[in-house]
Amino acid sequence: MASRQDSRTVNSGQRLIPAQWNQNRLTAKLGIKYPIIQGPLGGLSSQRLTAAVSNFGGLGSFGAHSLTPDAIKDVITEIRSLTSKPFAMNLWVSMEDEGARTVDENGFNRSLAPLVADLAALGAPLPNYKPYSPKRFEDQVRVLLDANVPAFSFIYGIPAREILEECRERRIVTIGAATTPDEAAALQEAGVNVIAASGFEAGGHRGSFLRPAEDSLTGTLSLVPQVVDIVDVPVIAAGGIGDARGVIAAFALGAEAVQMGTVFLACEESGASRLHRETLRRRNAHHTALTKGFTGRLARAIHNRVMEDLNRNGTETLPYPLQRELVRNLAIAAEASGRADLLPMWAGQSANLSTCTDVSAFLNSLVEEVSEIAGPVIQWRTNYSRSSRSSVAKN
């Protein structure tokens, strides 16, 4: 019975659920073995991590939004030297906040003020004001297009129609991030191939683009089924997924893949600092919180003293990306001094599930656990669907 059903495709009433949990529309579209996507991790990406996830059969990702076009080209070359499997490059459609180009030295010094005492205590020099030198999304994405990367993921908006059309022509799979159902609908309308539904449990930046991030805080459990119900393209569940239980829950909600970020930060292959990795492995994250203080845009990180200082009422924050560059001066000094209380450490709400040290070992364990649970979940969804249809027919 259940075993016979597990060997074929079953109908949920809305969509077909593959009896093999790792085979669906998304894995076919991306050419991957497992519907597991490594979050791009912004400035904490590494070529080793991206390649390791892809070589295992998932989709490794690299967050390149802070890099110059030449640096992005080098990253792609190195990833391709480490893997022949599909991978994703991630960019931000919106590269700066209003006012970034008009900040003067006085504004810079006001935002520097809360960091002065800590920089001095760490023996670090005070940064000097420099006029903003912008990077252009269009220049960055040109590199991805010319390199024919397998997948292009993005947050903070929707690329221009011409860019999406060229992706289709080049058969580059596009993955757009949505933090609300409205954003998901807009992404589908634009012709994006896959939608990552990002709940507010996720670590790092909230990539909202239709409304302010503070007004777009929907949890993964609520967001994913709403997005699944209104779009026809495959949906990735992201935010707070740290183990097999989270993966199975995402599939039960209708997602066809999961995106995991914080769990990979603890791995040796990640680009996170030693102090950041150790904090996660020791389960010392305690709790996380949202802040604009680290970069100028709302993001989730481990709650610590520097976050408290920068979240205080009256503290001035520079527009993104100026605040990010400012706080980076403190981060470098704090890491060198072993001061976790002064180091911005990105993490999602499931940070204390992040005990991974080796990517392959973690993924092998994850796949084994999901496989053990997936059969009963498929059976439950089948029975639930039949029960629901029977109830409707009787009424």
GROMACS .gro file of C-alpha atoms in nm:
model
  395
    1MET     CA    1   0.000   0.000   0.000
    2ALA     CA    2   0.214   0.286   0.130
    3SER     CA    3   0.523   0.134  -0.023
    4ARG     CA    4   0.346   0.092  -0.357
    5GLN     CA    5   0.227   0.453  -0.344
    6ASP     CA    6   0.574   0.573  -0.252
    7SER     CA    7   0.708   0.432  -0.580
    8ARG     CA    8   0.480   0.643  -0.800
    9THR     CA    9   0.344   0.996  -0.823
   10VAL     CA   10   0.045   1.080  -0.605
   11ASN     CA   11  -0.209   1.356  -0.652
   12SER     CA   12  -0.268   1.611  -0.376
   13GLY     CA   13  -0.568   1.768  -0.545
   14GLN     CA   14  -0.369   2.083  -0.631
   15ARG     CA   15  -0.041   1.949  -0.765
   16LEU     CA   16   0.145   1.625  -0.816
   17ILE     CA   17   0.373   1.520  -0.530
   18PRO     CA   18   0.663   1.302  -0.642
   19ALA     CA   19   0.689   0.978  -0.448
   20GLN     CA   20   1.064   1.040  -0.437
   21TRP     CA   21   1.093   1.356  -0.229
   22ASN     CA   22   1.402   1.477  -0.410
   23GLN     CA   23   1.246   1.474  -0.759
   24ASN     CA   24   1.017   1.755  -0.869
   25ARG     CA   25   0.977   2.045  -1.111
   26LEU     CA   26   1.245   2.250  -0.940
   27THR     CA   27   1.515   1.983  -0.937
   28ALA     CA   28   1.442   1.913  -1.303
   29LYS     CA   29   1.458   2.282  -1.395
   30LEU     CA   30   1.786   2.338  -1.211
   31GLY     CA   31   1.941   2.001  -1.296
   32ILE     CA   32   2.015   1.913  -0.933
   33LYS     CA   33   1.970   1.589  -0.737
   34TYR     CA   34   1.831   1.731  -0.413
   35PRO     CA   35   1.593   2.028  -0.361
   36ILE     CA   36   1.831   2.188  -0.113
   37ILE     CA   37   1.958   2.538  -0.186
   38GLN     CA   38   2.239   2.696   0.010
   39GLY     CA   39   2.152   3.056   0.095
   40PRO     CA   40   2.383   3.306  -0.080
   41LEU     CA   41   2.506   3.447   0.255
   42GLY     CA   42   2.610   3.789   0.123
   43GLY     CA   43   2.964   3.875   0.224
   44LEU     CA   44   3.003   3.541   0.404
   45SER     CA   45   2.993   3.329   0.088
   46SER     CA   46   3.290   3.129  -0.028
   47GLN     CA   47   3.371   2.952  -0.350
   48ARG     CA   48   3.452   2.635  -0.152
   49LEU     CA   49   3.110   2.629   0.015
   50THR     CA   50   2.923   2.698  -0.308
   51ALA     CA   51   3.107   2.419  -0.489
   52ALA     CA   52   3.073   2.173  -0.200
   53VAL     CA   53   2.693   2.205  -0.191
   54SER     CA   54   2.669   2.178  -0.570
   55ASN     CA   55   2.902   1.878  -0.583
   56PHE     CA   56   2.681   1.701  -0.331
   57GLY     CA   57   2.378   1.752  -0.552
   58GLY     CA   58   2.216   2.062  -0.407
   59LEU     CA   59   2.240   2.416  -0.541
   60GLY     CA   60   2.534   2.611  -0.404
   61SER     CA   61   2.496   2.989  -0.412
   62PHE     CA   62   2.734   3.283  -0.391
   63GLY     CA   63   2.629   3.629  -0.275
   64ALA     CA   64   2.815   3.876  -0.497
   65HIS     CA   65   2.627   4.203  -0.441
   66SER     CA   66   2.922   4.377  -0.274
   67LEU     CA   67   3.176   4.282  -0.543
   68THR     CA   68   3.298   4.468  -0.849
   69PRO     CA   69   3.225   4.316  -1.190
   70ASP     CA   70   3.588   4.201  -1.227
   71ALA     CA   71   3.577   4.033  -0.886
   72ILE     CA   72   3.249   3.859  -0.977
   73LYS     CA   73   3.410   3.727  -1.294
   74ASP     CA   74   3.697   3.582  -1.090
   75VAL     CA   75   3.455   3.420  -0.844
   76ILE     CA   76   3.263   3.248  -1.123
   77THR     CA   77   3.587   3.122  -1.276
   78GLU     CA   78   3.699   2.975  -0.942
   79ILE     CA   79   3.363   2.811  -0.870
   80ARG     CA   80   3.374   2.648  -1.213
   81SER     CA   81   3.722   2.518  -1.137
   82LEU     CA   82   3.578   2.346  -0.828
   83THR     CA   83   3.253   2.205  -0.966
   84SER     CA   84   3.091   2.113  -1.296
   85LYS     CA   85   2.746   2.110  -1.133
   86PRO     CA   86   2.484   2.391  -1.140
   87PHE     CA   87   2.528   2.683  -0.900
   88ALA     CA   88   2.364   3.021  -0.845
   89MET     CA   89   2.505   3.373  -0.830
   90ASN     CA   90   2.307   3.618  -0.618
   91LEU     CA   91   2.277   3.998  -0.660
   92TRP     CA   92   2.070   4.280  -0.512
   93VAL     CA   93   1.852   4.464  -0.761
   94SER     CA   94   1.849   4.771  -0.533
   95MET     CA   95   2.208   4.865  -0.457
   96GLU     CA   96   2.168   5.176  -0.243
   97ASP     CA   97   1.918   5.363  -0.026
   98GLU     CA   98   1.791   5.714  -0.073
   99GLY     CA   99   2.042   5.968   0.051
  100ALA     CA  100   2.350   5.751   0.002
  101ARG     CA  101   2.494   5.991  -0.257
  102THR     CA  102   2.437   6.303  -0.049
  103VAL     CA  103   2.585   6.200   0.287
  104ASP     CA  104   2.852   6.449   0.394
  105GLU     CA  105   3.133   6.432   0.650
  106ASN     CA  106   2.913   6.564   0.930
  107GLY     CA  107   2.657   6.290   0.875
  108PHE     CA  108   2.935   6.032   0.861
  109ASN     CA  109   3.079   6.149   1.194
  110ARG     CA  110   2.739   6.143   1.366
  111SER     CA  111   2.693   5.778   1.269
  112LEU     CA  112   3.052   5.699   1.366
  113ALA     CA  113   3.004   5.839   1.718
  114PRO     CA  114   2.853   5.521   1.877
  115LEU     CA  115   3.153   5.318   1.758
  116VAL     CA  116   3.434   5.550   1.864
  117ALA     CA  117   3.483   5.415   2.217
  118ASP     CA  118   3.481   5.050   2.104
  119LEU     CA  119   3.724   5.115   1.819
  120ALA     CA  120   3.959   5.288   2.063
  121ALA     CA  121   3.931   5.001   2.313
  122LEU     CA  122   4.024   4.758   2.037
  123GLY     CA  123   4.318   4.972   1.932
  124ALA     CA  124   4.169   5.029   1.588
  125PRO     CA  125   4.206   5.359   1.400
  126LEU     CA  126   3.899   5.571   1.335
  127PRO     CA  127   3.783   5.549   0.973
  128ASN     CA  128   3.792   5.865   0.765
  129TYR     CA  129   3.504   5.999   0.560
  130LYS     CA  130   3.520   5.913   0.189
  131PRO     CA  131   3.268   6.018  -0.076
  132TYR     CA  132   3.038   5.733  -0.179
  133SER     CA  133   3.150   5.535  -0.483
  134PRO     CA  134   2.848   5.339  -0.613
  135LYS     CA  135   2.841   4.998  -0.779
  136ARG     CA  136   2.583   4.938  -1.053
  137PHE     CA  137   2.358   4.632  -1.053
  138GLU     CA  138   2.348   4.647  -1.434
  139ASP     CA  139   2.727   4.615  -1.454
  140GLN     CA  140   2.728   4.322  -1.213
  141VAL     CA  141   2.450   4.132  -1.386
  142ARG     CA  142   2.620   4.178  -1.723
  143VAL     CA  143   2.900   3.955  -1.593
  144LEU     CA  144   2.655   3.683  -1.495
  145LEU     CA  145   2.486   3.694  -1.834
  146ASP     CA  146   2.810   3.686  -2.030
  147ALA     CA  147   2.931   3.396  -1.816
  148ASN     CA  148   2.606   3.204  -1.871
  149VAL     CA  149   2.578   3.109  -1.505
  150PRO     CA  150   2.334   2.821  -1.445
  151ALA     CA  151   2.113   3.021  -1.206
  152PHE     CA  152   2.072   3.387  -1.117
  153SER     CA  153   1.904   3.463  -0.784
  154PHE     CA  154   1.822   3.810  -0.657
  155ILE     CA  155   1.654   4.008  -0.380
  156TYR     CA  156   1.530   4.364  -0.329
  157GLY     CA  157   1.329   4.388  -0.645
  158ILE     CA  158   1.279   4.260  -0.998
  159PRO     CA  159   1.539   4.301  -1.272
  160ALA     CA  160   1.444   4.493  -1.587
  161ARG     CA  161   1.243   4.307  -1.850
  162GLU     CA  162   1.541   4.305  -2.087
  163ILE     CA  163   1.756   4.126  -1.828
  164LEU     CA  164   1.494   3.858  -1.762
  165GLU     CA  165   1.443   3.809  -2.136
  166GLU     CA  166   1.815   3.757  -2.190
  167CYS     CA  167   1.818   3.506  -1.905
  168ARG     CA  168   1.541   3.312  -2.081
  169GLU     CA  169   1.731   3.322  -2.409
  170ARG     CA  170   2.046   3.195  -2.238
  171ARG     CA  171   1.848   2.939  -2.034
  172ILE     CA  172   1.966   3.091  -1.707
  173VAL     CA  173   1.719   2.996  -1.433
  174THR     CA  174   1.598   3.304  -1.243
  175ILE     CA  175   1.514   3.287  -0.873
  176GLY     CA  176   1.349   3.590  -0.712
  177ALA     CA  177   1.297   3.644  -0.340
  178ALA     CA  178   0.956   3.740  -0.202
  179THR     CA  179   0.880   3.841   0.156
  180THR     CA  180   0.504   3.882   0.096
  181PRO     CA  181   0.245   3.716  -0.130
  182ASP     CA  182   0.215   4.041  -0.328
  183GLU     CA  183   0.586   4.031  -0.406
  184ALA     CA  184   0.555   3.670  -0.518
  185ALA     CA  185   0.271   3.763  -0.754
  186ALA     CA  186   0.479   4.048  -0.897
  187LEU     CA  187   0.776   3.815  -0.956
  188GLN     CA  188   0.560   3.561  -1.138
  189GLU     CA  189   0.401   3.835  -1.348
  190ALA     CA  190   0.751   3.944  -1.455
  191GLY     CA  191   0.831   3.591  -1.573
  192VAL     CA  192   1.069   3.481  -1.295
  193ASN     CA  193   1.121   3.102  -1.305
  194VAL     CA  194   1.133   3.022  -0.933
  195ILE     CA  195   1.025   3.212  -0.622
  196ALA     CA  196   1.200   3.194  -0.285
  197ALA     CA  197   0.943   3.271  -0.015
  198SER     CA  198   1.157   3.424   0.260
  199GLY     CA  199   1.006   3.427   0.607
  200PHE     CA  200   1.116   3.678   0.867
  201GLU     CA  201   1.291   3.403   1.065
  202ALA     CA  202   1.572   3.408   0.807
  203GLY     CA  203   1.913   3.543   0.891
  204GLY     CA  204   2.057   3.837   0.705
  205HIS     CA  205   1.871   4.104   0.512
  206ARG     CA  206   1.498   4.127   0.456
  207GLY     CA  207   1.479   4.172   0.080
  208SER     CA  208   1.138   4.343   0.069
  209PHE     CA  209   1.065   4.565  -0.229
  210LEU     CA  210   0.696   4.654  -0.249
  211ARG     CA  211   0.658   4.782   0.106
  212PRO     CA  212   0.909   4.873   0.377
  213ALA     CA  213   1.076   4.570   0.534
  214GLU     CA  214   0.922   4.657   0.871
  215ASP     CA  215   0.577   4.620   0.714
  216SER     CA  216   0.661   4.290   0.540
  217LEU     CA  217   0.742   4.063   0.834
  218THR     CA  218   0.557   3.740   0.754
  219GLY     CA  219   0.675   3.411   0.903
  220THR     CA  220   0.773   3.117   0.685
  221LEU     CA  221   0.488   2.896   0.810
  222SER     CA  222   0.235   3.157   0.700
  223LEU     CA  223   0.412   3.286   0.388
  224VAL     CA  224   0.490   2.963   0.203
  225PRO     CA  225   0.136   2.825   0.163
  226GLN     CA  226   0.003   3.167   0.065
  227VAL     CA  227   0.267   3.197  -0.206
  228VAL     CA  228   0.215   2.838  -0.323
  229ASP     CA  229  -0.156   2.907  -0.362
  230ILE     CA  230  -0.117   3.213  -0.586
  231VAL     CA  231   0.174   3.122  -0.816
  232ASP     CA  232   0.227   2.843  -1.067
  233VAL     CA  233   0.607   2.835  -1.058
  234PRO     CA  234   0.809   2.627  -0.808
  235VAL     CA  235   0.842   2.780  -0.461
  236ILE     CA  236   1.145   2.759  -0.232
  237ALA     CA  237   1.083   2.786   0.143
  238ALA     CA  238   1.341   3.000   0.323
  239GLY     CA  239   1.372   3.117   0.681
  240GLY     CA  240   1.422   2.920   1.003
  241ILE     CA  241   1.488   2.585   0.835
  242GLY     CA  242   1.775   2.418   1.016
  243ASP     CA  243   1.721   2.042   1.004
  244ALA     CA  244   1.515   1.758   0.855
  245ARG     CA  245   1.206   1.859   1.051
  246GLY     CA  246   1.208   2.200   0.885
  247VAL     CA  247   1.261   2.048   0.542
  248ILE     CA  248   0.964   1.814   0.581
  249ALA     CA  249   0.746   2.098   0.713
  250ALA     CA  250   0.833   2.307   0.407
  251PHE     CA  251   0.736   2.025   0.171
  252ALA     CA  252   0.411   1.974   0.360
  253LEU     CA  253   0.332   2.343   0.303
  254GLY     CA  254   0.373   2.297  -0.073
  255ALA     CA  255   0.732   2.413  -0.127
  256GLU     CA  256   0.939   2.222  -0.380
  257ALA     CA  257   1.273   2.308  -0.220
  258VAL     CA  258   1.425   2.462   0.089
  259GLN     CA  259   1.688   2.731   0.121
  260MET     CA  260   1.916   2.700   0.422
  261GLY     CA  261   2.164   2.967   0.517
  262THR     CA  262   2.265   2.986   0.882
  263VAL     CA  263   2.336   2.612   0.911
  264PHE     CA  264   2.604   2.647   0.643
  265LEU     CA  265   2.770   2.944   0.814
  266ALA     CA  266   2.900   2.711   1.085
  267CYS     CA  267   3.080   2.491   0.830
  268GLU     CA  268   3.453   2.514   0.781
  269GLU     CA  269   3.393   2.586   0.413
  270SER     CA  270   3.194   2.905   0.478
  271GLY     CA  271   3.331   3.257   0.456
  272ALA     CA  272   3.219   3.342   0.811
  273SER     CA  273   3.487   3.438   1.060
  274ARG     CA  274   3.624   3.183   1.305
  275LEU     CA  275   3.448   3.359   1.592
  276HIS     CA  276   3.117   3.357   1.406
  277ARG     CA  277   3.144   2.986   1.323
  278GLU     CA  278   3.238   2.893   1.679
  279THR     CA  279   2.952   3.094   1.827
  280LEU     CA  280   2.707   2.898   1.611
  281ARG     CA  281   2.862   2.558   1.679
  282ARG     CA  282   2.859   2.612   2.056
  283ARG     CA  283   2.493   2.711   2.034
  284ASN     CA  284   2.580   3.045   2.189
  285ALA     CA  285   2.352   3.242   1.959
  286HIS     CA  286   2.093   3.264   2.241
  287HIS     CA  287   1.849   3.476   2.042
  288THR     CA  288   1.848   3.685   1.728
  289ALA     CA  289   1.693   4.023   1.649
  290LEU     CA  290   1.633   4.261   1.363
  291THR     CA  291   1.845   4.571   1.320
  292LYS     CA  292   1.927   4.845   1.072
  293GLY     CA  293   2.237   4.934   1.269
  294PHE     CA  294   2.477   4.695   1.097
  295THR     CA  295   2.419   4.798   0.735
  296GLY     CA  296   2.141   5.057   0.712
  297ARG     CA  297   1.889   4.794   0.597
  298LEU     CA  298   1.676   4.571   0.818
  299ALA     CA  299   1.849   4.240   0.881
  300ARG     CA  300   1.854   3.958   1.137
  301ALA     CA  301   2.164   3.876   1.340
  302ILE     CA  302   2.268   3.742   1.679
  303HIS     CA  303   2.165   3.985   1.952
  304ASN     CA  304   2.473   4.124   2.127
  305ARG     CA  305   2.606   4.442   2.279
  306VAL     CA  306   2.695   4.621   1.956
  307MET     CA  307   2.346   4.557   1.824
  308GLU     CA  308   2.197   4.705   2.142
  309ASP     CA  309   2.418   5.014   2.107
  310LEU     CA  310   2.323   5.069   1.743
  311ASN     CA  311   1.952   5.005   1.807
  312ARG     CA  312   1.924   5.272   2.075
  313ASN     CA  313   1.678   5.552   2.012
  314GLY     CA  314   1.847   5.858   1.868
  315THR     CA  315   2.136   5.667   1.711
  316GLU     CA  316   2.189   5.788   1.354
  317THR     CA  317   2.233   5.526   1.084
  318LEU     CA  318   2.380   5.594   0.741
  319PRO     CA  319   2.191   5.480   0.430
  320TYR     CA  320   2.287   5.144   0.284
  321PRO     CA  321   2.566   5.065   0.188
  322LEU     CA  322   2.750   5.341   0.379
  323GLN     CA  323   2.651   5.204   0.722
  324ARG     CA  324   2.772   4.861   0.617
  325GLU     CA  325   3.115   4.995   0.527
  326LEU     CA  326   3.131   5.197   0.848
  327VAL     CA  327   3.050   4.902   1.078
  328ARG     CA  328   3.289   4.680   0.887
  329ASN     CA  329   3.576   4.871   1.050
  330LEU     CA  330   3.455   4.758   1.392
  331ALA     CA  331   3.389   4.402   1.271
  332ILE     CA  332   3.746   4.354   1.150
  333ALA     CA  333   3.891   4.478   1.479
  334ALA     CA  334   3.644   4.277   1.691
  335GLU     CA  335   3.725   3.952   1.509
  336ALA     CA  336   4.099   4.009   1.552
  337SER     CA  337   4.046   4.065   1.926
  338GLY     CA  338   3.804   3.776   1.976
  339ARG     CA  339   3.522   4.006   2.084
  340ALA     CA  340   3.195   3.834   1.992
  341ASP     CA  341   3.000   4.106   2.171
  342LEU     CA  342   3.124   4.363   1.918
  343LEU     CA  343   3.102   4.150   1.604
  344PRO     CA  344   2.796   4.160   1.378
  345MET     CA  345   2.702   3.795   1.326
  346TRP     CA  346   2.425   3.716   1.079
  347ALA     CA  347   2.197   3.432   1.187
  348GLY     CA  348   1.837   3.319   1.156
  349GLN     CA  349   1.604   3.225   1.439
  350SER     CA  350   1.709   2.859   1.420
  351ALA     CA  351   2.073   2.952   1.479
  352ASN     CA  352   2.112   2.706   1.766
  353LEU     CA  353   2.048   2.418   1.524
  354SER     CA  354   2.368   2.509   1.338
  355THR     CA  355   2.626   2.252   1.445
  356CYS     CA  356   2.757   2.166   1.098
  357THR     CA  357   3.134   2.153   1.058
  358ASP     CA  358   3.162   1.972   0.725
  359VAL     CA  359   2.925   2.034   0.433
  360SER     CA  360   2.920   1.677   0.298
  361ALA     CA  361   2.869   1.522   0.641
  362PHE     CA  362   2.585   1.762   0.718
  363LEU     CA  363   2.410   1.708   0.385
  364ASN     CA  364   2.449   1.329   0.402
  365SER     CA  365   2.287   1.328   0.744
  366LEU     CA  366   2.013   1.568   0.633
  367VAL     CA  367   1.922   1.362   0.325
  368GLU     CA  368   1.917   1.041   0.527
  369GLU     CA  369   1.684   1.190   0.790
  370VAL     CA  370   1.452   1.352   0.534
  371SER     CA  371   1.432   1.025   0.340
  372GLU     CA  372   1.327   0.838   0.654
  373ILE     CA  373   1.040   1.081   0.717
  374ALA     CA  374   0.937   1.167   0.361
  375GLY     CA  375   0.747   0.844   0.285
  376PRO     CA  376   0.499   0.883   0.572
  377VAL     CA  377   0.451   1.250   0.488
  378ILE     CA  378   0.365   1.168   0.127
  379GLN     CA  379   0.117   0.906   0.253
  380TRP     CA  380  -0.036   1.158   0.498
  381ARG     CA  381  -0.078   1.423   0.229
  382THR     CA  382  -0.242   1.167   0.001
  383ASN     CA  383  -0.485   1.052   0.268
  384TYR     CA  384  -0.557   1.411   0.372
  385SER     CA  385  -0.630   1.509   0.014
  386ARG     CA  386  -0.865   1.214  -0.034
  387SER     CA  387  -1.041   1.294   0.293
  388SER     CA  388  -1.083   1.659   0.193
  389ARG     CA  389  -1.224   1.571  -0.150
  390SER     CA  390  -1.462   1.316   0.004
  391SER     CA  391  -1.587   1.575   0.253
  392VAL     CA  392  -1.644   1.827  -0.026
  393ALA     CA  393  -1.834   1.568  -0.234
  394LYS     CA  394  -2.066   1.484   0.054
  395ASN     CA  395  -2.150   1.849   0.106
   0.00000   0.00000   0.00000
